[in-house]
Tab-separated table of C-alpha atoms and ligand atoms in Angstrom:
chain	number	residue	atom	x	y	z
A	1	MET	CA	13.352	1.872	28.549
A	2	ALA	CA	12.093	1.229	25.037
A	3	LEU	CA	9.895	3.604	23.092
A	4	VAL	CA	7.203	1.914	21.015
A	5	VAL	CA	4.861	3.403	18.461
A	6	GLN	CA	1.723	1.301	17.985
A	7	LYS	CA	-0.823	1.982	15.294
A	8	TYR	CA	-4.320	0.522	15.530
A	9	GLY	CA	-6.462	0.515	12.381
A	10	GLY	CA	-10.152	1.214	11.973
A	11	THR	CA	-11.386	-2.334	12.647
A	12	SER	CA	-9.215	-2.464	15.774
A	13	VAL	CA	-11.002	0.581	17.225
A	14	GLY	CA	-14.381	-0.158	15.609
A	15	SER	CA	-16.430	-0.157	18.813
A	16	ILE	CA	-16.327	1.061	22.422
A	17	GLU	CA	-15.390	-2.456	23.528
A	18	LYS	CA	-12.571	-2.617	21.021
A	19	ILE	CA	-11.190	0.772	22.050
A	20	LYS	CA	-11.180	-0.431	25.655
A	21	ALA	CA	-9.300	-3.555	24.587
A	22	VAL	CA	-6.751	-1.452	22.706
A	23	ALA	CA	-6.283	0.807	25.745
A	24	LYS	CA	-5.702	-2.287	27.877
A	25	ARG	CA	-3.110	-3.582	25.502
A	26	ALA	CA	-1.268	-0.234	25.364
A	27	ILE	CA	-1.323	-0.133	29.203
A	28	GLU	CA	0.229	-3.620	29.351
A	29	TYR	CA	3.088	-2.416	27.166
A	30	GLN	CA	3.610	0.520	29.447
A	31	GLN	CA	3.529	-1.734	32.521
A	32	GLU	CA	6.291	-3.809	30.921
A	33	GLY	CA	8.442	-0.676	31.110
A	34	ASN	CA	7.959	0.901	27.687
A	35	GLN	CA	7.064	4.449	26.696
A	36	VAL	CA	4.010	4.082	24.490
A	37	VAL	CA	2.723	6.263	21.689
A	38	VAL	CA	-0.412	4.983	19.985
A	39	VAL	CA	-1.620	6.216	16.619
A	40	LEU	CA	-5.266	5.570	15.913
A	41	SER	CA	-7.418	5.436	12.804
A	42	ALA	CA	-11.021	6.495	12.758
A	43	MET	CA	-13.534	3.900	13.952
A	44	ALA	CA	-14.308	1.476	11.113
A	45	GLY	CA	-16.453	3.027	8.402
A	46	GLN	CA	-16.276	6.571	9.827
A	47	THR	CA	-14.031	8.085	7.162
A	48	ASP	CA	-16.256	6.626	4.439
A	49	SER	CA	-19.382	8.084	5.973
A	50	LEU	CA	-17.771	11.485	6.368
A	51	ILE	CA	-16.811	11.406	2.683
A	52	ARG	CA	-20.422	10.505	1.821
A	53	LEU	CA	-21.694	13.405	3.897
A	54	ALA	CA	-19.420	15.773	2.036
A	55	GLY	CA	-20.660	14.353	-1.260
A	56	GLU	CA	-24.210	15.221	-0.278
A	57	MET	CA	-23.171	18.810	0.303
A	58	ALA	CA	-21.330	19.334	-2.990
A	59	PRO	CA	-20.401	17.162	-5.977
A	60	SER	CA	-16.724	17.948	-5.528
A	61	PRO	CA	-16.285	19.477	-2.083
A	62	ASP	CA	-13.611	22.088	-1.410
A	63	PRO	CA	-10.414	20.127	-0.628
A	64	ARG	CA	-9.484	22.217	2.420
A	65	GLU	CA	-12.907	21.806	3.966
A	66	LEU	CA	-12.987	18.128	3.072
A	67	ASP	CA	-9.814	17.608	5.122
A	68	VAL	CA	-11.293	19.546	8.046
A	69	LEU	CA	-14.255	17.149	7.899
A	70	ILE	CA	-12.594	13.784	7.305
A	71	SER	CA	-9.904	14.325	9.895
A	72	THR	CA	-12.582	14.343	12.636
A	73	GLY	CA	-12.911	10.528	12.688
A	74	GLU	CA	-9.456	10.214	14.256
A	75	GLN	CA	-10.232	12.941	16.782
A	76	VAL	CA	-13.086	10.781	18.106
A	77	SER	CA	-10.862	7.689	18.437
A	78	VAL	CA	-8.001	9.317	20.352
A	79	ALA	CA	-10.316	11.077	22.772
A	80	LEU	CA	-12.229	7.865	23.524
A	81	PHE	CA	-8.933	5.987	23.907
A	82	ALA	CA	-7.584	8.484	26.446
A	83	MET	CA	-10.874	8.362	28.363
A	84	ALA	CA	-10.717	4.584	28.427
A	85	ALA	CA	-7.135	4.515	29.737
A	86	LYS	CA	-7.962	7.065	32.401
A	87	ALA	CA	-11.051	5.130	33.465
A	88	MET	CA	-8.746	2.131	33.987
A	89	GLY	CA	-6.607	4.233	36.324
A	90	TYR	CA	-3.775	5.151	33.973
A	91	ASP	CA	-2.729	8.486	32.583
A	92	ALA	CA	-3.114	9.171	28.885
A	93	CYS	CA	-3.337	12.202	26.652
A	94	SER	CA	-4.804	12.610	23.177
A	95	LEU	CA	-3.063	14.826	20.635
A	96	LEU	CA	-4.333	15.939	17.229
A	97	GLY	CA	-1.998	16.314	14.290
A	98	PHE	CA	-1.356	19.999	14.949
A	99	GLN	CA	-0.674	19.424	18.636
A	100	ALA	CA	1.777	16.665	17.828
A	101	ALA	CA	3.398	19.160	15.392
A	102	ILE	CA	3.114	16.909	12.341
A	103	HIS	CA	4.006	19.356	9.552
A	104	THR	CA	2.971	18.554	5.995
A	105	ASP	CA	2.788	20.254	2.608
A	106	ASP	CA	-0.567	21.701	1.564
A	107	ALA	CA	-1.677	19.002	-0.872
A	108	TYR	CA	-5.077	18.461	0.724
A	109	GLY	CA	-6.218	14.882	0.735
A	110	ARG	CA	-2.757	13.504	-0.071
A	111	ALA	CA	-0.346	15.642	1.951
A	112	ARG	CA	3.206	14.514	2.639
A	113	VAL	CA	4.843	14.737	6.045
A	114	HIS	CA	7.790	17.176	6.076
A	115	ASP	CA	8.878	16.992	9.678
A	116	ILE	CA	7.631	16.421	13.192
A	117	GLU	CA	8.624	18.419	16.256
A	118	THR	CA	8.643	15.892	19.040
A	119	GLU	CA	8.837	18.188	22.117
A	120	ARG	CA	5.184	17.958	23.074
A	121	ILE	CA	4.994	14.190	22.720
A	122	MET	CA	8.234	13.706	24.668
A	123	MET	CA	6.987	15.990	27.411
A	124	GLU	CA	3.767	13.970	27.779
A	125	LEU	CA	5.698	10.676	27.763
A	126	GLU	CA	7.989	11.951	30.468
A	127	LYS	CA	4.971	12.654	32.643
A	128	GLY	CA	4.276	8.905	32.418
A	129	ARG	CA	1.380	9.275	30.021
A	130	ILE	CA	0.413	7.082	27.128
A	131	VAL	CA	0.173	9.462	24.186
A	132	ALA	CA	-2.608	8.860	21.646
A	133	VAL	CA	-1.916	10.681	18.394
A	134	ALA	CA	-4.651	11.098	15.768
A	135	GLY	CA	-3.517	9.317	12.609
A	136	PHE	CA	-4.032	10.526	9.031
A	137	GLN	CA	-3.800	14.259	9.783
A	138	GLY	CA	-1.250	17.054	9.826
A	139	LEU	CA	-0.804	20.779	9.653
A	140	ASP	CA	0.397	22.794	6.658
A	141	GLU	CA	2.439	25.979	6.633
A	142	HIS	CA	-0.720	28.135	6.547
A	143	GLY	CA	-1.871	26.531	9.799
A	144	ASP	CA	-4.546	24.484	8.064
A	145	ILE	CA	-5.499	20.850	8.632
A	146	THR	CA	-4.362	18.344	6.008
A	147	THR	CA	-4.907	14.618	5.547
A	148	LEU	CA	-2.378	12.135	4.220
A	149	GLY	CA	-4.509	10.020	1.869
A	150	ARG	CA	-6.582	6.917	2.564
A	151	GLY	CA	-4.811	4.555	4.902
A	152	GLY	CA	-2.626	7.470	5.998
A	153	SER	CA	-2.499	6.510	9.674
A	154	ASP	CA	0.176	3.956	8.738
A	155	THR	CA	2.299	6.834	7.511
A	156	THR	CA	1.625	8.855	10.657
A	157	ALA	CA	2.872	5.909	12.733
A	158	VAL	CA	6.020	5.330	10.705
A	159	ALA	CA	6.829	9.058	10.547
A	160	LEU	CA	6.409	9.347	14.319
A	161	ALA	CA	8.564	6.285	14.890
A	162	ALA	CA	11.280	7.865	12.750
A	163	ALA	CA	11.051	11.251	14.443
A	164	LEU	CA	10.948	9.822	17.963
A	165	LYS	CA	13.685	7.300	17.127
A	166	ALA	CA	11.338	4.621	18.417
A	167	ASP	CA	12.684	1.123	18.983
A	168	ILE	CA	9.836	-0.407	17.028
A	169	CYS	CA	6.772	0.578	15.038
A	170	GLU	CA	3.966	-1.899	15.463
A	171	ILE	CA	1.055	-1.815	13.037
A	172	PHE	CA	-1.903	-3.608	14.594
A	173	THR	CA	-4.521	-4.652	12.083
A	174	ASP	CA	-7.238	-7.217	11.414
A	175	VAL	CA	-4.887	-9.668	9.689
A	176	ASP	CA	-2.021	-11.371	11.441
A	177	GLY	CA	0.720	-10.383	9.028
A	178	VAL	CA	1.841	-10.274	5.419
A	179	TYR	CA	1.105	-13.448	3.467
A	180	THR	CA	2.832	-15.111	0.504
A	181	THR	CA	-0.350	-14.339	-1.421
A	182	ASP	CA	-4.031	-13.574	-0.823
A	183	PRO	CA	-5.271	-16.319	1.588
A	184	ASN	CA	-8.828	-15.771	0.259
A	185	ILE	CA	-7.935	-17.244	-3.098
A	186	CYS	CA	-5.064	-19.518	-2.124
A	187	PRO	CA	-5.661	-21.616	0.991
A	188	LYS	CA	-1.978	-22.591	1.079
A	189	ALA	CA	-0.882	-18.966	1.546
A	190	ARG	CA	1.602	-18.714	4.408
A	191	LYS	CA	2.374	-15.866	6.780
A	192	LEU	CA	5.868	-14.489	6.224
A	193	ASP	CA	8.123	-13.910	9.273
A	194	VAL	CA	10.055	-11.218	7.486
A	195	ILE	CA	9.924	-9.294	4.227
A	196	SER	CA	12.161	-6.552	2.826
A	197	TYR	CA	10.940	-2.996	2.216
A	198	ASP	CA	11.302	-3.417	-1.549
A	199	GLU	CA	9.352	-6.656	-1.658
A	200	MET	CA	6.659	-5.126	0.503
A	201	LEU	CA	6.450	-2.117	-1.837
A	202	GLU	CA	5.959	-4.444	-4.803
A	203	MET	CA	3.396	-6.503	-2.924
A	204	ALA	CA	1.516	-3.404	-1.790
A	205	SER	CA	1.548	-1.623	-5.123
A	206	LEU	CA	0.380	-4.820	-6.786
A	207	GLY	CA	-2.686	-4.935	-4.683
A	208	ALA	CA	-1.822	-6.589	-1.366
A	209	LYS	CA	-3.219	-3.948	0.884
A	210	VAL	CA	-1.843	-4.458	4.351
A	211	LEU	CA	0.185	-1.253	4.590
A	212	MET	CA	-0.176	2.056	2.837
A	213	ILE	CA	2.597	2.221	0.219
A	214	ARG	CA	3.850	5.594	1.345
A	215	SER	CA	4.413	4.335	4.876
A	216	VAL	CA	6.696	1.636	3.530
A	217	GLU	CA	8.642	4.167	1.463
A	218	PHE	CA	8.988	6.265	4.561
A	219	ALA	CA	10.144	3.311	6.650
A	220	LYS	CA	12.728	2.399	4.009
A	221	LYS	CA	14.072	5.929	3.855
A	222	PHE	CA	14.457	6.226	7.626
A	223	GLY	CA	15.193	2.598	8.441
A	224	VAL	CA	12.140	2.116	10.654
A	225	ALA	CA	11.448	-1.561	11.404
A	226	ILE	CA	7.739	-2.274	11.115
A	227	HIS	CA	6.008	-5.175	12.795
A	228	VAL	CA	2.636	-5.912	11.161
A	229	ARG	CA	0.490	-7.989	13.529
A	230	SER	CA	-3.016	-8.757	14.651
A	231	THR	CA	-4.837	-6.729	17.283
A	232	PHE	CA	-6.777	-9.810	18.196
A	233	SER	CA	-3.950	-12.204	19.021
A	234	ARG	CA	-0.559	-12.258	20.745
A	235	GLU	CA	1.190	-14.043	17.874
A	236	ARG	CA	4.177	-12.547	16.172
A	237	GLY	CA	3.271	-11.090	12.807
A	238	THR	CA	5.559	-10.075	9.918
A	239	MET	CA	8.614	-7.860	10.235
A	240	VAL	CA	9.129	-5.391	7.364
A	241	VAL	CA	12.811	-4.507	7.411
A	242	ALA	CA	15.884	-3.627	5.367
A	243	GLU	CA	17.124	-6.363	3.070
A	244	THR	CA	19.671	-8.855	4.477
A	245	LYS	CA	21.954	-11.248	2.589
A	246	ASP	CA	19.889	-14.174	3.881
A	247	MET	CA	16.751	-13.033	2.078
A	248	GLU	CA	18.372	-13.707	-1.299
A	249	LYS	CA	18.263	-17.428	-0.597
A	250	VAL	CA	14.555	-17.332	-1.282
A	251	LEU	CA	13.800	-16.995	-4.982
A	252	VAL	CA	10.253	-15.811	-4.679
A	253	SER	CA	8.645	-14.390	-1.553
A	254	GLY	CA	5.148	-13.767	-2.807
A	255	VAL	CA	2.610	-13.834	-5.592
A	256	ALA	CA	0.490	-10.733	-6.149
A	257	TYR	CA	-2.347	-9.995	-8.521
A	258	ASN	CA	-4.184	-6.954	-9.738
A	259	LYS	CA	-7.551	-7.151	-11.506
A	260	ASN	CA	-7.753	-3.410	-11.785
A	261	GLU	CA	-5.948	-3.011	-15.109
A	262	ALA	CA	-7.140	-2.682	-18.695
A	263	ARG	CA	-5.207	-3.062	-21.928
A	264	ILE	CA	-5.115	-0.816	-24.955
A	265	THR	CA	-3.513	-1.713	-28.289
A	266	ILE	CA	-2.850	0.591	-31.209
A	267	ARG	CA	-2.454	-1.394	-34.401
A	268	LYS	CA	-0.223	-0.444	-37.310
A	269	LEU	CA	0.942	2.971	-36.374
A	270	PRO	CA	3.803	4.638	-38.197
A	271	ASP	CA	7.189	3.745	-36.716
A	272	ARG	CA	9.038	7.036	-36.598
A	273	PRO	CA	10.506	9.395	-34.000
A	274	GLY	CA	7.981	11.297	-31.919
A	275	ILE	CA	5.053	8.907	-32.249
A	276	ALA	CA	5.175	7.501	-28.710
A	277	SER	CA	5.463	10.960	-27.324
A	278	GLN	CA	2.445	12.125	-29.366
A	279	ILE	CA	0.380	9.184	-28.138
A	280	PHE	CA	1.263	9.397	-24.467
A	281	ASP	CA	1.482	13.166	-24.038
A	282	PRO	CA	-2.268	13.761	-23.605
A	283	VAL	CA	-2.556	10.630	-21.461
A	284	PHE	CA	0.108	11.819	-19.022
A	285	LYS	CA	-1.283	15.368	-19.091
A	286	ALA	CA	-4.644	13.951	-18.001
A	287	GLY	CA	-2.850	12.521	-14.932
A	288	ILE	CA	-3.374	8.942	-16.077
A	289	ILE	CA	-0.771	6.460	-14.884
A	290	VAL	CA	0.401	4.013	-17.517
A	291	ASP	CA	1.765	0.738	-16.205
A	292	MET	CA	3.210	-1.644	-18.800
A	293	ILE	CA	4.145	-0.512	-22.287
A	294	ILE	CA	5.218	-2.824	-25.103
A	295	GLN	CA	6.068	-1.903	-28.686
A	296	ASN	CA	6.673	-4.525	-31.349
A	297	THR	CA	9.463	-4.460	-33.883
A	298	SER	CA	8.246	-2.762	-36.985
A	299	GLU	CA	7.329	-4.223	-40.329
A	300	ASP	CA	7.004	-2.004	-43.417
A	301	GLY	CA	7.446	1.058	-41.218
A	302	LEU	CA	4.437	0.140	-39.104
A	303	THR	CA	4.324	-1.136	-35.546
A	304	ASP	CA	1.900	-2.125	-32.768
A	305	LEU	CA	1.874	-0.481	-29.356
A	306	THR	CA	0.218	-2.004	-26.306
A	307	PHE	CA	-0.056	-0.591	-22.815
A	308	THR	CA	-2.093	-0.905	-19.629
A	309	VAL	CA	-3.868	1.642	-17.416
A	310	SER	CA	-6.140	1.158	-14.432
A	311	LYS	CA	-9.701	0.172	-15.244
A	312	SER	CA	-11.048	3.457	-13.908
A	313	ASP	CA	-8.964	5.333	-16.499
A	314	PHE	CA	-9.796	2.969	-19.377
A	315	HIS	CA	-12.619	4.880	-21.123
A	316	LYS	CA	-10.926	8.233	-20.816
A	317	THR	CA	-7.680	6.799	-22.200
A	318	MET	CA	-9.461	5.087	-25.105
A	319	GLU	CA	-11.034	8.413	-26.038
A	320	LEU	CA	-7.740	10.324	-25.857
A	321	VAL	CA	-5.765	7.688	-27.748
A	322	SER	CA	-8.384	7.073	-30.431
A	323	GLY	CA	-8.271	10.766	-31.345
A	324	ILE	CA	-4.515	10.797	-31.882
A	325	ALA	CA	-4.352	7.370	-33.463
A	326	GLY	CA	-6.781	8.640	-36.101
A	327	SER	CA	-4.768	11.741	-36.816
A	328	ILE	CA	-1.468	9.861	-37.250
A	329	GLY	CA	-3.027	7.230	-39.479
A	330	ALA	CA	-2.950	4.165	-37.241
A	331	GLU	CA	-5.119	1.266	-38.374
A	332	LYS	CA	-7.209	0.862	-35.227
A	333	VAL	CA	-7.335	1.045	-31.423
A	334	MET	CA	-8.474	-1.981	-29.453
A	335	GLY	CA	-9.297	-2.182	-25.764
A	336	ASP	CA	-9.686	-5.068	-23.365
A	337	GLU	CA	-10.928	-4.730	-19.800
A	338	ASP	CA	-11.010	-8.437	-18.961
A	339	ILE	CA	-7.388	-8.784	-18.035
A	340	ALA	CA	-5.420	-9.188	-14.847
A	341	LYS	CA	-1.797	-8.913	-13.838
A	342	VAL	CA	-0.150	-11.667	-11.835
A	343	SER	CA	3.321	-11.131	-10.461
A	344	ILE	CA	5.986	-13.005	-8.570
A	345	ILE	CA	8.198	-10.995	-6.227
A	346	GLY	CA	11.455	-11.767	-4.542
A	347	VAL	CA	14.854	-10.222	-3.939
A	348	GLY	CA	16.389	-13.629	-4.646
A	349	MET	CA	15.626	-13.171	-8.351
A	350	ARG	CA	18.573	-10.824	-8.596
A	351	SER	CA	21.014	-13.628	-8.022
A	352	HIS	CA	19.217	-16.607	-9.558
A	353	ALA	CA	18.543	-17.455	-13.170
A	354	GLY	CA	15.554	-19.338	-14.524
A	355	VAL	CA	12.860	-17.767	-12.394
A	356	ALA	CA	10.978	-16.303	-15.339
A	357	ASN	CA	11.113	-19.578	-17.185
A	358	LYS	CA	9.644	-21.415	-14.229
A	359	MET	CA	6.820	-18.902	-14.099
A	360	PHE	CA	6.026	-19.196	-17.823
A	361	ALA	CA	6.151	-23.003	-17.685
A	362	ALA	CA	3.771	-23.109	-14.712
A	363	LEU	CA	1.241	-20.928	-16.563
A	364	ALA	CA	1.654	-22.942	-19.743
A	365	ARG	CA	0.894	-26.206	-17.950
A	366	GLU	CA	-2.547	-24.768	-17.158
A	367	ASN	CA	-2.988	-23.439	-20.675
A	368	ILE	CA	-3.019	-19.849	-19.444
A	369	ASN	CA	-2.022	-17.524	-22.238
A	370	ILE	CA	0.413	-14.723	-21.414
A	371	MET	CA	-0.507	-11.506	-23.229
A	372	MET	CA	2.203	-9.207	-21.922
A	373	ILE	CA	5.286	-9.586	-19.753
A	374	SER	CA	7.259	-7.067	-17.777
A	375	THR	CA	10.181	-7.508	-15.431
A	376	SER	CA	12.108	-5.545	-12.877
A	377	GLU	CA	15.018	-6.596	-10.665
A	378	ILE	CA	12.777	-8.240	-8.097
A	379	LYS	CA	9.506	-8.820	-9.946
A	380	ILE	CA	8.092	-10.537	-13.013
A	381	SER	CA	4.545	-9.665	-14.092
A	382	CYS	CA	2.334	-11.308	-16.711
A	383	ILE	CA	-0.929	-9.994	-18.117
A	384	ILE	CA	-3.447	-12.815	-18.509
A	385	GLU	CA	-7.198	-13.215	-19.033
A	386	GLU	CA	-8.960	-12.037	-15.894
A	387	LYS	CA	-10.946	-15.247	-15.462
A	388	TYR	CA	-7.709	-17.190	-14.846
A	389	THR	CA	-6.436	-14.948	-12.048
A	390	GLU	CA	-7.189	-17.258	-9.133
A	391	LEU	CA	-5.907	-20.324	-10.941
A	392	ALA	CA	-2.702	-18.537	-11.936
A	393	VAL	CA	-2.035	-17.371	-8.369
A	394	ARG	CA	-2.485	-20.892	-7.013
A	395	VAL	CA	-0.357	-22.474	-9.711
A	396	LEU	CA	2.506	-20.000	-9.163
A	397	HIS	CA	2.274	-20.396	-5.415
A	398	ASP	CA	2.721	-24.153	-5.891
A	399	ALA	CA	5.428	-23.878	-8.534
A	400	PHE	CA	7.666	-21.841	-6.228
A	401	GLY	CA	6.892	-23.951	-3.166
A	402	LEU	CA	5.630	-21.001	-1.185
A	403	GLU	CA	3.559	-23.061	1.220
A	404	SER	CA	6.679	-24.183	3.030
A	405	GLU	CA	9.445	-22.138	4.552
A	406	ALA	CA	12.146	-24.377	3.120
A	407	ARG	CA	14.765	-22.751	0.982
A	408	GLN	CA	13.834	-22.832	-2.713
A	409	GLU	CA	16.465	-24.007	-5.164
B	1	LIG	N1	-9.222	6.854	8.549
B	1	LIG	C1	-8.420	6.993	7.382
B	1	LIG	C2	-8.936	6.084	6.287
B	1	LIG	O1	-9.909	5.411	6.465
B	1	LIG	C3	-6.973	6.772	7.642
B	1	LIG	C4	-6.602	5.409	8.104
B	1	LIG	O2	-7.454	4.639	8.519
B	1	LIG	O3	-5.422	5.062	8.037
B	1	LIG	O4	-8.383	6.071	5.220
B	2	MG	MG1	-5.261	0.565	6.834
């Protein structure tokens, strides 16, 4: 008998009818001879409206109380699910995070799962029940409710799959898998059959939002195979798994983009030890995440420093940096919010030369200027003018032949 963990997202449980359909699907799996644990998100839009409610009560609500509030959406879903299954003549049982013994740290709103005691879930499964676990929530060492961050039900599912040693973790969502790029801007985007954890992490962190990043990190750490697929069809989706030798045959697996970055340049600052640290210290202390950093070679003891932050941190960073730049005698600080980052991702880059060149040539053919470049083992990113994002994505998708499955040379 196989044990499956299935997670259904907010749009999949967005109405009474949809919850009934999900219950039916879970029952089918059980009828096929599987033990079934479902993890549910809140009904579509519920978490957002709970957050709005909290906002009406206080400008920055108490984090502990906020978690007590926003975890209720999932409580509704699992109870309705269990009622639906029972009404269809099958046995089911809902469990909240604390009942499923999902232990986390006490970082309210972004808690991390420490461990899960599986006794209760196993006991319910052995009684022949379908177990519906509330996603997104856990219990800290003080006995308080925590939540795992937006999209956290994915992490609940993967963590449960790891703890229960499930045969598979299926993530049911409103898209039918992971695509080579965003199908909304590139009609030739193709669904991938399989993608490695590392590629998925790069795709996700670069803005392809199918899975919560932390769930993929978790899956990688514990070797949980994830199947991302559509709630509304029977088609196979995309497997997110450990890397295999075969994957390296493909140079590039996907093109990602991120319009949420802004660029800051400090012109003509003194080139001497300690300057970078002086500039970035207050930025890091303010909890601002810096993405790319580039420093030019110096001329006459002066250099230029350019880096990117997310658009939401742009004004704050400009303020912090302008202060220090003035005090160390830099010429000026310039900012640019109209930029975007396009990236190509693929484990095959590790063993093939010329990938970067192909990317630069493709952008050049369209007269798209590259402002910054950064590379990692399996990713090359370019900062370009924001208005060219869609064009750049399409051009790169074509250049690497991503519309077909054929091996790329
Ligand atoms: N309901 C939570 C959210 O909207 C968790 C989830 O859906 O995964 O972020
Ligand atoms: Mg989600």
